[in-house]
CSV table of C-alpha atoms and ligand atoms in Angstrom, one decimal:
chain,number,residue,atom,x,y,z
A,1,UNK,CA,5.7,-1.2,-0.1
A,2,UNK,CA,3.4,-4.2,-1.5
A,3,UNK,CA,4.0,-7.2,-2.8
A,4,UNK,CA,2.0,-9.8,-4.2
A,5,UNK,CA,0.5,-12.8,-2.9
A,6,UNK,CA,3.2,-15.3,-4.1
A,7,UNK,CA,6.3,-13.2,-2.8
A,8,UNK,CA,4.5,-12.8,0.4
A,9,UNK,CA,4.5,-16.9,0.4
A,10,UNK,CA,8.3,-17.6,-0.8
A,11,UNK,CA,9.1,-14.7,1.9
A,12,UNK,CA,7.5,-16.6,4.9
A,13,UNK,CA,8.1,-20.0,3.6
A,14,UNK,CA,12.0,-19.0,4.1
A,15,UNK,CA,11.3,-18.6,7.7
A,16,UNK,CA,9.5,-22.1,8.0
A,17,UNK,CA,5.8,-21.1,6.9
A,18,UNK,CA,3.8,-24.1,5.6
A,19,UNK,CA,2.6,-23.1,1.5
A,20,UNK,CA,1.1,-24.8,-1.0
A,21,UNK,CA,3.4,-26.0,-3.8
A,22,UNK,CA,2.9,-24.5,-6.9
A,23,UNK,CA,4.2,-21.3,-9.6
A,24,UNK,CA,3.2,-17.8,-11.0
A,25,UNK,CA,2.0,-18.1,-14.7
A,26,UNK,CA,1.6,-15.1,-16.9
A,27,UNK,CA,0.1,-16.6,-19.8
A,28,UNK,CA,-2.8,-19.0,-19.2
A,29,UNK,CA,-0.8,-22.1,-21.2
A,30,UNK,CA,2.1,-21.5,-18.7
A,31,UNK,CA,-0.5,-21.8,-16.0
A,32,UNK,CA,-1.7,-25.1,-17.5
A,33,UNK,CA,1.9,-26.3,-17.7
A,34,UNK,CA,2.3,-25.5,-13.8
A,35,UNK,CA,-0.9,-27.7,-13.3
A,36,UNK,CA,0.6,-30.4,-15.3
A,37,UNK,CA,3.6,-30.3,-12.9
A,38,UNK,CA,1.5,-30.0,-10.2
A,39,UNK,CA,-0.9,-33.3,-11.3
A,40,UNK,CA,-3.7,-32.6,-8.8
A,41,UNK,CA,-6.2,-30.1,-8.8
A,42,UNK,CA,-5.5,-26.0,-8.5
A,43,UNK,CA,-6.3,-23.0,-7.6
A,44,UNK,CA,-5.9,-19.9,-9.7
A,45,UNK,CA,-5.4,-17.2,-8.0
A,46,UNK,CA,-5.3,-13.6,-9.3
A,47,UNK,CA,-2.0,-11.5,-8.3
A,48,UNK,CA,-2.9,-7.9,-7.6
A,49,UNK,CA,-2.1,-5.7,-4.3
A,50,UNK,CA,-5.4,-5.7,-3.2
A,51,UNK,CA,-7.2,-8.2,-1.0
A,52,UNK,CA,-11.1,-9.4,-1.7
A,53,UNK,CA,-9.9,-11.4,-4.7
A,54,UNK,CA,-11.8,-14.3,-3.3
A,55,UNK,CA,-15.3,-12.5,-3.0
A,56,UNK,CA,-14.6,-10.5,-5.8
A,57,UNK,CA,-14.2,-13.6,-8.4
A,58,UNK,CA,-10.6,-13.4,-8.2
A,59,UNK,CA,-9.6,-16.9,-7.6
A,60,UNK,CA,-10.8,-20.0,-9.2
A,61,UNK,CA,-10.5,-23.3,-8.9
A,62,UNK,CA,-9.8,-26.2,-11.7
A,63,UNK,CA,-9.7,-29.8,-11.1
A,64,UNK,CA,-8.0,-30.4,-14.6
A,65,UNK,CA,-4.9,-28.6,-16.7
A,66,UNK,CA,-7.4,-27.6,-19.4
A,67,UNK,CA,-9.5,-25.9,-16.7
A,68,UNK,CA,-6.5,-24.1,-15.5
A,69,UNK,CA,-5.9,-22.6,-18.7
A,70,UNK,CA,-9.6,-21.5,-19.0
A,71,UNK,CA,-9.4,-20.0,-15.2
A,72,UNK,CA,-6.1,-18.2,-15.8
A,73,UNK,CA,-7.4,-17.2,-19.6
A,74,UNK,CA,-10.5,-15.5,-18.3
A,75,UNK,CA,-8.4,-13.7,-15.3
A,76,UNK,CA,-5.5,-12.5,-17.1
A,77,UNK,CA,-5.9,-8.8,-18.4
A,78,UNK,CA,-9.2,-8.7,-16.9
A,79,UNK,CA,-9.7,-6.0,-14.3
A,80,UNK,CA,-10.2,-6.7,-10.5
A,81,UNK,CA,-12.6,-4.7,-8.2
A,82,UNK,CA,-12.6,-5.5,-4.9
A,83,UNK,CA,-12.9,-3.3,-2.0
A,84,UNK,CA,-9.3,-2.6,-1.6
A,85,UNK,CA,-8.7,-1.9,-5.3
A,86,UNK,CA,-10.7,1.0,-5.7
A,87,UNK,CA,-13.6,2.0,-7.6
A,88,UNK,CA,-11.0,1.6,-10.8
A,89,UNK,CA,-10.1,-1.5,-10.2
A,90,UNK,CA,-6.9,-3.5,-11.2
A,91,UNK,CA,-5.4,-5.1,-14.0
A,92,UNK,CA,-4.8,-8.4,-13.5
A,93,UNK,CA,-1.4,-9.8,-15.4
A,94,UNK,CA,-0.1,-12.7,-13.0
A,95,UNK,CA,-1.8,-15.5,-11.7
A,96,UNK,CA,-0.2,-18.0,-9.0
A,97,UNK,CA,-1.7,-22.0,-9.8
A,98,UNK,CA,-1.3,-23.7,-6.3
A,99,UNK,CA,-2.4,-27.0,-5.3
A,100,UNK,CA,-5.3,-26.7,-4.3
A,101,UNK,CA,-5.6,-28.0,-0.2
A,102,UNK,CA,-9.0,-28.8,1.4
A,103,UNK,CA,-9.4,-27.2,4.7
A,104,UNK,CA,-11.2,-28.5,7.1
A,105,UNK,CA,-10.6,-25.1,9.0
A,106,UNK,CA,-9.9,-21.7,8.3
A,107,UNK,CA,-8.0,-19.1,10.3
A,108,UNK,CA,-6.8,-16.1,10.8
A,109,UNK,CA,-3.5,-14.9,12.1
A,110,UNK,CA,-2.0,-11.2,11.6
A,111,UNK,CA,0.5,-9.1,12.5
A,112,UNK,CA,0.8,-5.3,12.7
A,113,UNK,CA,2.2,-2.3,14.8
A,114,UNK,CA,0.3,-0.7,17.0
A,115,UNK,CA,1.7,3.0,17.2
A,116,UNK,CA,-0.7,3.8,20.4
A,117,UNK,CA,0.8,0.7,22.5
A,118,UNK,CA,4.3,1.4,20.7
A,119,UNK,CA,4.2,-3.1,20.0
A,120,UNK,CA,4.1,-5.5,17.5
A,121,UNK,CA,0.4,-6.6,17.8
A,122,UNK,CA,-0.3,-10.4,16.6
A,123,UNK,CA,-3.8,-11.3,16.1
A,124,UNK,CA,-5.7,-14.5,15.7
A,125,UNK,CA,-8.7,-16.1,15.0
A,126,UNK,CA,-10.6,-19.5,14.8
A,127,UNK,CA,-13.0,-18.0,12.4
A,128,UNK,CA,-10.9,-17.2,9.5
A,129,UNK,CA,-11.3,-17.0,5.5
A,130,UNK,CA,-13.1,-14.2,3.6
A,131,UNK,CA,-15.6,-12.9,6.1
A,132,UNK,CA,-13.4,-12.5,8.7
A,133,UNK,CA,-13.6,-8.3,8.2
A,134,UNK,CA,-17.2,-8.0,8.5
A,135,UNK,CA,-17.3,-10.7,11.2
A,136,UNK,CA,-15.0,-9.0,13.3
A,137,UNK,CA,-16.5,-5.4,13.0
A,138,UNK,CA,-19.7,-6.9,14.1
A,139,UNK,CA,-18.2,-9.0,17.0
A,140,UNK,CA,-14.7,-7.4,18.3
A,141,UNK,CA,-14.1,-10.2,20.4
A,142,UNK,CA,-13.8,-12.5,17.6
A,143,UNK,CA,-9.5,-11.7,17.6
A,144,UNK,CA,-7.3,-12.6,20.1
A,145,UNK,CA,-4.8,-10.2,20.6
A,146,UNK,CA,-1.1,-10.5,22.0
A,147,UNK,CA,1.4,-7.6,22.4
A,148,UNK,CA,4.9,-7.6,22.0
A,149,UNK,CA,6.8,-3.9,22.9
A,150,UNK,CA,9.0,-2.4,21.0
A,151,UNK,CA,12.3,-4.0,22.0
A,152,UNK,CA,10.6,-7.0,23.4
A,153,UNK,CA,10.9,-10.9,22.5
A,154,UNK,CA,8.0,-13.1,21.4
A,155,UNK,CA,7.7,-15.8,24.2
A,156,UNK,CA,6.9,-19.0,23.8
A,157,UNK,CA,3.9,-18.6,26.1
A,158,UNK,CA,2.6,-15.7,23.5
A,159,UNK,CA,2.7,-18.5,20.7
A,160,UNK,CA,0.8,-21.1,23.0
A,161,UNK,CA,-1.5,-18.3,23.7
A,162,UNK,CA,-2.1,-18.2,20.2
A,163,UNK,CA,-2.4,-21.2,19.2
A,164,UNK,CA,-5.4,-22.3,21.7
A,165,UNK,CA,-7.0,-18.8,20.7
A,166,UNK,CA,-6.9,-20.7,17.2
A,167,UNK,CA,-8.9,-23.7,19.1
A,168,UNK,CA,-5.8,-26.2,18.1
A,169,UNK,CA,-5.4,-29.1,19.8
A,170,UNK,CA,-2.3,-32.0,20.0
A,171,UNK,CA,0.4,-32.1,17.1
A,172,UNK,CA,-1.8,-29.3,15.5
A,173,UNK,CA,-1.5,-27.0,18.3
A,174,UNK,CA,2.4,-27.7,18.4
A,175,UNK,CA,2.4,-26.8,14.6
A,176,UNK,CA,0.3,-23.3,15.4
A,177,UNK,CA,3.1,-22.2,17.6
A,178,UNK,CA,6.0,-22.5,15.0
A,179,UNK,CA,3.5,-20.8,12.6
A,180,UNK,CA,3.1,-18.1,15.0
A,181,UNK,CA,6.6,-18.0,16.1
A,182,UNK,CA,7.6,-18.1,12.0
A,183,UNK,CA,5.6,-15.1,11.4
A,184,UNK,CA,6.9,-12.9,14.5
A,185,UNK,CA,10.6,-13.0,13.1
A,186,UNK,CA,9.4,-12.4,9.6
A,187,UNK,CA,7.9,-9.6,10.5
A,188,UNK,CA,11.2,-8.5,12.5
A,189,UNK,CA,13.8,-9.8,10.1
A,190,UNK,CA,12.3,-8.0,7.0
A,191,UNK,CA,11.3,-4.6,9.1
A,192,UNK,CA,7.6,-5.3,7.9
A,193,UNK,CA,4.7,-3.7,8.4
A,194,UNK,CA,2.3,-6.2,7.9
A,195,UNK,CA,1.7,-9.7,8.1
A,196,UNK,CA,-1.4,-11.6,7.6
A,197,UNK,CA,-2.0,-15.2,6.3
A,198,UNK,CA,-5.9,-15.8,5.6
A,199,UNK,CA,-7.0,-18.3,5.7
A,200,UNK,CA,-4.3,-20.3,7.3
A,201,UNK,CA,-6.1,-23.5,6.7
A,202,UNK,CA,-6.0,-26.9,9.0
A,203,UNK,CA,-6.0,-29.5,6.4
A,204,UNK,CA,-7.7,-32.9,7.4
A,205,UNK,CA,-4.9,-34.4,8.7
A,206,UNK,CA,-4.4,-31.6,11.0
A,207,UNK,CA,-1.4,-30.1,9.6
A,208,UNK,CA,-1.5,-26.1,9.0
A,209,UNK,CA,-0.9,-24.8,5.6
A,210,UNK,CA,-1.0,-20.6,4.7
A,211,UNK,CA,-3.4,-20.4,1.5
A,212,UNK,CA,-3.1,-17.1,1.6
A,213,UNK,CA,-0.7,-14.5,2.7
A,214,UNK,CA,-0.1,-10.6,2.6
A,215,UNK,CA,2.9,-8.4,3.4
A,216,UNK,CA,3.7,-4.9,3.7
A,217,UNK,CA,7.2,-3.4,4.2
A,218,UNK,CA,8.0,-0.4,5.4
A,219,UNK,CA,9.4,2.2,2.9
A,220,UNK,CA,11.9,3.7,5.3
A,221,UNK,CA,13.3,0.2,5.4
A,222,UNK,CA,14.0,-0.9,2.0
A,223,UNK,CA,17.5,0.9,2.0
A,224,UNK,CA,19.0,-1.9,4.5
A,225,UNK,CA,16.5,-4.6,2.8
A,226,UNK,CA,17.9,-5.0,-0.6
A,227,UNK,CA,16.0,-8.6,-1.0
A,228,UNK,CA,13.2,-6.9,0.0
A,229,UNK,CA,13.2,-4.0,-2.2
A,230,UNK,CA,13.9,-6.4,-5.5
A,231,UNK,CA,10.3,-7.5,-5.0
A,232,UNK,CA,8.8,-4.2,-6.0
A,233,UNK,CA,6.4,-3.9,-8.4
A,234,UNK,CA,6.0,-1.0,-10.1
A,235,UNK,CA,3.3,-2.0,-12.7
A,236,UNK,CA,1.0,-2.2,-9.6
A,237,UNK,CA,1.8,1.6,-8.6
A,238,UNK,CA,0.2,4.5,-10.3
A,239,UNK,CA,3.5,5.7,-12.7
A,240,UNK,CA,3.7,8.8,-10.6
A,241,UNK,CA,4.2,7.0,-7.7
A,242,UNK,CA,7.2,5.4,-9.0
A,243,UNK,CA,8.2,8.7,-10.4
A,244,UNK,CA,7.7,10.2,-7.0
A,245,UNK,CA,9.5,7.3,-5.4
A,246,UNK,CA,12.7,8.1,-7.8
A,247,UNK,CA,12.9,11.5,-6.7
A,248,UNK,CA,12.5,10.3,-3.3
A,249,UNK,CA,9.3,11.9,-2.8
A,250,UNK,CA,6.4,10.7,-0.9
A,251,UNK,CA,3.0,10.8,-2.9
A,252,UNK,CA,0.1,9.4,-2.5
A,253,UNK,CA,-2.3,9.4,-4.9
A,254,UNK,CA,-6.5,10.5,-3.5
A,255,UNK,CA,-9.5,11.2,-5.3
A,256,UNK,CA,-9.9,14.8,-5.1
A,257,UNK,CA,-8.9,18.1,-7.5
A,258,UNK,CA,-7.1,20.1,-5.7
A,259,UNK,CA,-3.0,19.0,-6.1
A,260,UNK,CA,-0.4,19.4,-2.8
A,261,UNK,CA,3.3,20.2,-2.6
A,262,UNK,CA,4.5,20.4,1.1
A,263,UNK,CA,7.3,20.0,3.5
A,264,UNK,CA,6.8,17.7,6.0
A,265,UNK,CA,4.4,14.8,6.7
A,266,UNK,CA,2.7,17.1,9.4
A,267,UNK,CA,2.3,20.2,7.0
A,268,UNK,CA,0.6,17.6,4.7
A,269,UNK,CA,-1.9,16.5,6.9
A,270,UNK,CA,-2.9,20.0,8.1
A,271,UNK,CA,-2.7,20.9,4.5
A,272,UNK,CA,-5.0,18.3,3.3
A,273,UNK,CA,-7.3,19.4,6.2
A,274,UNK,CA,-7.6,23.0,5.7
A,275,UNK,CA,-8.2,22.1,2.1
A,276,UNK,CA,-11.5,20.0,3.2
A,277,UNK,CA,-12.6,22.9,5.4
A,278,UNK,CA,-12.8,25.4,2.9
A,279,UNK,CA,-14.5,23.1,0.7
A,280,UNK,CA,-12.0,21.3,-1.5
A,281,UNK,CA,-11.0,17.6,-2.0
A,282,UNK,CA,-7.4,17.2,-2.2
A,283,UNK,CA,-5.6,15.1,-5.4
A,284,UNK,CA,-3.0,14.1,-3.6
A,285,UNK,CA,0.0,13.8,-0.7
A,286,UNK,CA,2.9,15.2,-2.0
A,287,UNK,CA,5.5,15.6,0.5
A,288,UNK,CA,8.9,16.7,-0.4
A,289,UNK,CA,10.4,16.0,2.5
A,290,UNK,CA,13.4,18.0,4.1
A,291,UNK,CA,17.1,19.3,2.3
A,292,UNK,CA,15.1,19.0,-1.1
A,293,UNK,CA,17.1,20.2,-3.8
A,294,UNK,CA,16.0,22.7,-7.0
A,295,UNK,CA,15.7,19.5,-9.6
A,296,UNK,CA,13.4,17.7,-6.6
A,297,UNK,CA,11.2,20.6,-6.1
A,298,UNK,CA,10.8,20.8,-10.0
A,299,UNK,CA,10.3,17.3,-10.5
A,300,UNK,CA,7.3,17.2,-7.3
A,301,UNK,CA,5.7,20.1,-9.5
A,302,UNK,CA,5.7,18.2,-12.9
A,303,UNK,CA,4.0,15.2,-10.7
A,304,UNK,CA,1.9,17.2,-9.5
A,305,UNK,CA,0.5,18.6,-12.7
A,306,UNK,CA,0.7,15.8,-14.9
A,307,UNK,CA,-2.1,14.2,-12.9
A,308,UNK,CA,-5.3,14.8,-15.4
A,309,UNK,CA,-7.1,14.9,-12.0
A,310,UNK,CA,-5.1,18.0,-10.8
A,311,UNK,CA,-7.5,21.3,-11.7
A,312,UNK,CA,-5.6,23.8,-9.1
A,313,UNK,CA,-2.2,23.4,-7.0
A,314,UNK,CA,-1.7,24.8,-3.6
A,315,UNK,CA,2.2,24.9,-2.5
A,316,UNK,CA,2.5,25.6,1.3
A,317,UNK,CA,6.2,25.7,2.4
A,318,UNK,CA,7.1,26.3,5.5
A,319,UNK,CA,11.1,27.0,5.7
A,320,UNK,CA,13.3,25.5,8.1
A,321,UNK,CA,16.0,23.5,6.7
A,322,UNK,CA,14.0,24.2,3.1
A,323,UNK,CA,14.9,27.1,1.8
A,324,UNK,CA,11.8,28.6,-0.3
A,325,UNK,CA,14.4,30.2,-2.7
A,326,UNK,CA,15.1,26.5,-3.2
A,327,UNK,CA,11.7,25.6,-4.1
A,328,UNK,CA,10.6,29.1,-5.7
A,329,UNK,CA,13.2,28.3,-8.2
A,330,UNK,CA,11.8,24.5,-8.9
A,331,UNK,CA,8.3,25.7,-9.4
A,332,UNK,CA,9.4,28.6,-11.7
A,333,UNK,CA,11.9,25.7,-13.9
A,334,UNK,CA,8.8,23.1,-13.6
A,335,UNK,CA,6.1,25.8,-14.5
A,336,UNK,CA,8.2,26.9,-18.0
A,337,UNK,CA,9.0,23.8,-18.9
A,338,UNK,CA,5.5,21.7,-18.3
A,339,UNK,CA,3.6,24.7,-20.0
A,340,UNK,CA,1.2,24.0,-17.0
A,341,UNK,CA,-2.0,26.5,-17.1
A,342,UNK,CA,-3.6,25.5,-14.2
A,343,UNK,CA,-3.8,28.0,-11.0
A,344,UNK,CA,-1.0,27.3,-8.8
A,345,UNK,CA,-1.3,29.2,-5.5
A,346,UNK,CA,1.7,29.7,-3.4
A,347,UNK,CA,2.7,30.0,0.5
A,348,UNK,CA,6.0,30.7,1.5
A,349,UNK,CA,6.8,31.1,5.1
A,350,UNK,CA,10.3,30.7,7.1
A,351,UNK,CA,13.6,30.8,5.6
A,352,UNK,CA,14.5,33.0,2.6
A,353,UNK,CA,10.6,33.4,1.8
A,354,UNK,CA,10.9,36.9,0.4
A,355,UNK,CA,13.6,35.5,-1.7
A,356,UNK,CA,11.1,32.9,-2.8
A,357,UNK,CA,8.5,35.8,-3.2
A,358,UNK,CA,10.6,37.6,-5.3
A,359,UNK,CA,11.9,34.8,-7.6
A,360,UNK,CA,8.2,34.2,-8.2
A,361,UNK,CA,7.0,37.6,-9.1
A,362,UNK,CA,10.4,38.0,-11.2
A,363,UNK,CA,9.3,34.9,-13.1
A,364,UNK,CA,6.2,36.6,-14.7
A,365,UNK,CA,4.7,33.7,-14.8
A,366,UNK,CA,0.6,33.8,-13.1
A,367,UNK,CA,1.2,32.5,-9.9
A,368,UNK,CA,-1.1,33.3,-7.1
A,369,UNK,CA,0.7,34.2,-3.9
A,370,UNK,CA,-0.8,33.5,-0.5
A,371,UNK,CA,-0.1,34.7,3.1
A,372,UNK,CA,-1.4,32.0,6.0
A,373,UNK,CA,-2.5,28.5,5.0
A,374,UNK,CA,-6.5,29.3,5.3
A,375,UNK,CA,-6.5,32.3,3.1
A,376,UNK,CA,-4.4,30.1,0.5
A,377,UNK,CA,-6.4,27.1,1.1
A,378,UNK,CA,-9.5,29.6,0.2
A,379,UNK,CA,-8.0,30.7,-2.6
A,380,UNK,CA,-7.2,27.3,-4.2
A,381,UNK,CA,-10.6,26.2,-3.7
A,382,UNK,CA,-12.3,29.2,-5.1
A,383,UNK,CA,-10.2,29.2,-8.4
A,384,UNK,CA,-10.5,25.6,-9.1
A,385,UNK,CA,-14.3,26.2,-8.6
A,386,UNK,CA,-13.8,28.9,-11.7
A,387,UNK,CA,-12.4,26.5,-13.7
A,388,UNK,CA,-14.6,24.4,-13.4
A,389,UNK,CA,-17.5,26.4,-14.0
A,390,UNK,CA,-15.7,27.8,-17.6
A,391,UNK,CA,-14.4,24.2,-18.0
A,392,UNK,CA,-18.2,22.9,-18.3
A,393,UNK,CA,-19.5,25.2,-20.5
A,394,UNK,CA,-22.3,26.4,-18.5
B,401,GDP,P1,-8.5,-13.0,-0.8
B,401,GDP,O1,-10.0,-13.1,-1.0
B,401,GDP,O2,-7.9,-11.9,-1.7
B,401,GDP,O3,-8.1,-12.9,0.6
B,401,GDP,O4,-7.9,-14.4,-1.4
B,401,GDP,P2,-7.6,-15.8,-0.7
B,401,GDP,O5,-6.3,-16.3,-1.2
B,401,GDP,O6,-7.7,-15.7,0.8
B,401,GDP,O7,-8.7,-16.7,-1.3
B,401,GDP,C1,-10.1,-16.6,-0.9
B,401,GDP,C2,-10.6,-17.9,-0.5
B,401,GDP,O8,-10.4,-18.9,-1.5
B,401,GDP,C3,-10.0,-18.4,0.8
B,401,GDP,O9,-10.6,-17.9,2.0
B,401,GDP,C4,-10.2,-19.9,0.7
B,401,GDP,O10,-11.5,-20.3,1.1
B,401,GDP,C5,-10.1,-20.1,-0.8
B,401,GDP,N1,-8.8,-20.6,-1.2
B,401,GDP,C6,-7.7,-19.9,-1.5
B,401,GDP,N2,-6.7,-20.7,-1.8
B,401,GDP,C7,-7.1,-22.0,-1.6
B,401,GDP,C8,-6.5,-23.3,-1.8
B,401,GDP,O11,-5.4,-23.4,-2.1
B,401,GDP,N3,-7.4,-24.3,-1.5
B,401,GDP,C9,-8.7,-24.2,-1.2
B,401,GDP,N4,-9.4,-25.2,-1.0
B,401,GDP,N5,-9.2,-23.0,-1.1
B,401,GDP,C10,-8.5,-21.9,-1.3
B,402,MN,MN1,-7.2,-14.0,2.0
C-alpha cells in the first residue's frame, strides 16, 4: 500500500526523522492560510502516489501567502504525469505547503528488501535530489549499499558506514547516523516495504532535514498495522482496486485486453506469460487467491468485466484447495447478472473440475471451454482478435 508524501513524513517524524514544518491544504486559500502560519517562504508540493513531481512541475515554490494560493490554485485538480504515474496521469486534490529549507546538499537514503539476499537493503548517496535515477543507472557505484538479514540488527557501524558514504563530517555526520538508524526501525516497526527520503537535504548550518519522503507497506501486513492501514487512500487506486481489495482479491490493473481470473500468484504469472506468447497483452492480475468462496469468485468476474478495457476473459483454475464447482458457480451467478457479452474462456483442472464443466455447460450461457493453458491462452487471443476486427467496422 501507498501513501502520500506528507503521511510518509508524520510516519518517520514519529521515529525521530527531521521534516519541515508545515500542513496539507485542499483548497488553494487553506494553503495560503498554512503559509500565513508558516510566515516564511513555501513550497507546494503536489500529493499524488507517484514520484517525478519535481521534474514533472509538480512542486512549486512561493515566497509570499498570495503566491501560495496561486501555486496550490494552478495544482489542485490539475493532472500530474510523471514517469511513475502513467501515461494517464493523476489527479492532483492535496497539496502539502512546507517551509521551504535551502539545502546546501542533497542526498539520498533508501531502504528496501532484497528478496535474492533475503535482507533489508539500505542505500545511500551523496548525490541526491531528482536526478539521482538516471545518475545511478549510468554510474552503479554512485549508492552505497549496506545489508541487514532477515532477523538481523542494524549496527551502529552500518549507520557510520552510512553516514561517511553520505560524505558527512562532525555534528552532521553524528545527525546522519540517527537519521539512518530512524529509518531502519521505521521500516521494521511498520512492516514496510519501502523507504526513501530524497532529497534528505543538509541545510547550511549542517543539520539534516527529509524534504522528501516515500513509503510503501506491505499489504500482507496491514491486518496487524491498524495505524497503518487508516492511511489508505482509495481516491488514488483505480475503484476496482479497492473493490478487489474488499473482496480480498489481489488485482492489479495493466494495459492490455485480455482480462485474468486465477488461483495463485504463480498461476498468474504463467498465465500472464502464456497470454504474451500467443500474442495477447493481458488487462490485468486477478488473483483469487485460495479457499475463495462462490460470492468471491462472482465478485473477481464482475471486476473483471467492468473494466472498459477488458475485450476477452481467460479463467485458468487449477483446483487444490479451490474447488472449480466453487468457482463454476461464481462465473455462472456473475455472467447472468452483469449481462457481460464478452468471450470468456474457461480452464478447469484439479478438484471437482468436471463438476465445474458441467455447471458451465448446464448454464447455457456461451462460455468457451478449454483443456491446457496454451490452447486456452490461443483461444482467448484469437477471439478477442474477432472482436476486434467486427468491433472496428472494417
Ligand atoms: P519528487 O520529484 O516527486 O521526488 O519530489 P521532491 O519532494 O523530491 O521535490 C523535488 C525537488 O524539489 C527536490 O529534489 C528539491 O530539490 C526540491 N524541494 C522539495 N522540497 C523542498 C523544500 O522544502 N525546500 C527546497 N529548497 N527545495 C525543495
Ligand atoms: Mn523526491
Amino acid at each position: 500500500m501507498k501513501v502520500h508524501e506528507f503521511q510518509a513524513k508524520s510516519v518517520l517524524a514519529g521515529f525521530g526523522v527531521p521534516i519541515p514544518r508545515g500542513d496539507v491544504a485542499d483548497s488553494p486559500s487553506a494553503a495560503r492560510a498554512v503559509a500565513e502560519r508558516l510566515g516564511s517562504p513555501v513550497v507546494v508540493k503536489a500529493q499524488i502516489h507517484a514520484g517525478g513531481r519535481g521534474l514533472a512541475g509538480g512542486i512549486k515554490t512561493a515566497a509570499t501567502p498570495a503566491e501560495a494560493e496561486t501555486s496550490a490554485a494552478s495544482l489542485l485538480g490539475s493532472l500530474l504525469v510523471t514517469p511513475q504515474t502513467g501515461p494517464r496521469g493523476k489527479r492532483v486534490r492535496l497539496v502539502l505547503v512546507e517551509e521551504a529549507v535551502n539545502a546546501a546538499r542533497e542526498l539520498y537514503l533508501g531502504l528496501a528488501i532484497d528478496p535474492s539476499k533475503e535482507a533489508i537493503v539500505i542505500m545511500a548517496s551523496a548525490v541526491g535530489g531528482v536526478g539521482i535515477e538516471e545518475a545511478a543507472t549510468r554510474a552503479p557505484g554512485l549508492i552505497y549499499k549496506e545489508y541487514v538479514p532477515a532477523g538481523g540488527r542494524f549496527q551502529d557501524s552500518q549507520g557510520r558506514e552510512i553516514a561517511s558514504a553520505l560524505g558527512l563530517e562532525g555534528k552532521t555526520f553524528e545527525q546522519g547516523v540517527k537519521v539512518a538508524t530512524a529509518l531502519y526501525r521505521a521500516f521494521e516497526a511498520t512492516d514496510a516495504s519501502l523507504v526513501e527520503t530524497n532529497p534528505l537535504a543538509a541545510t547550511g548550518r549542517g543539520d539534516l532535514m527529509a524534504l522528501d519522503a516515500r513509503m510503501v507497506f506491505d499489504d500482507n501486513a496491514l491486518g496487524r498495522r491498524p495505524d497503518i492501514r487508516a492511511l489508505r487512500d482509495p481516491g488514488e487506486e483505480s475503484p476496482l482496486e479497492v473493490e478487489a481489495s474488499r473482496s480480498n482479491l489481489s488485482y492489479v490493473k495493466l494495459d492490455g485486453d485480455v482480462g485474468c481470473m486465477v488461483n495463485g500468484a504463480g498461476l498468474a504469472m504463467a498465465t500472464m506469460d502464456i497470454i504474451q506468447q500467443a500474442g495477447g497483452r493481458p488487462a490485468n492480475f486477478l488473483d483469487v487467491g485460495g479457499g475463495v468462496t462462490e460470492a468471491a469468485a462472482a465478485n473477481a468476474f464482475k471486476i473483471l468485466v467492468s473494466d472498459p478495457d477488458v475485450k476477452g476473459a481467460l479463467i485458468n483454475i487449477f483446483g487444490g484447495i479451490v474447488r472449480c464447482d466453487t468457482i463454476a458457480a461464481g462465473i455462472v451467478r456473475a455472467a447472468r447478472e452483469t449481462g457481460s457479452r464478452i468471450p470468456v474462456v474457461i480452464r478447469l483442472e484439479g478438484t471437482n473440475a468436471d463438476e465445474g464443466k458441467a455447471i458451465l455447460r448446464a448454464s447455457g450461457l456461451a462460455f468457451h471451454p478449454a483443456d491446457g493453458m496454451r490452447a486456452a491462452a490461443e483461444k482467448i487471443v484469437s477471439l478477442v482478435r474477432a472482436a476486434g476486427r467486427r468491433g472496428s467496422g472494417t
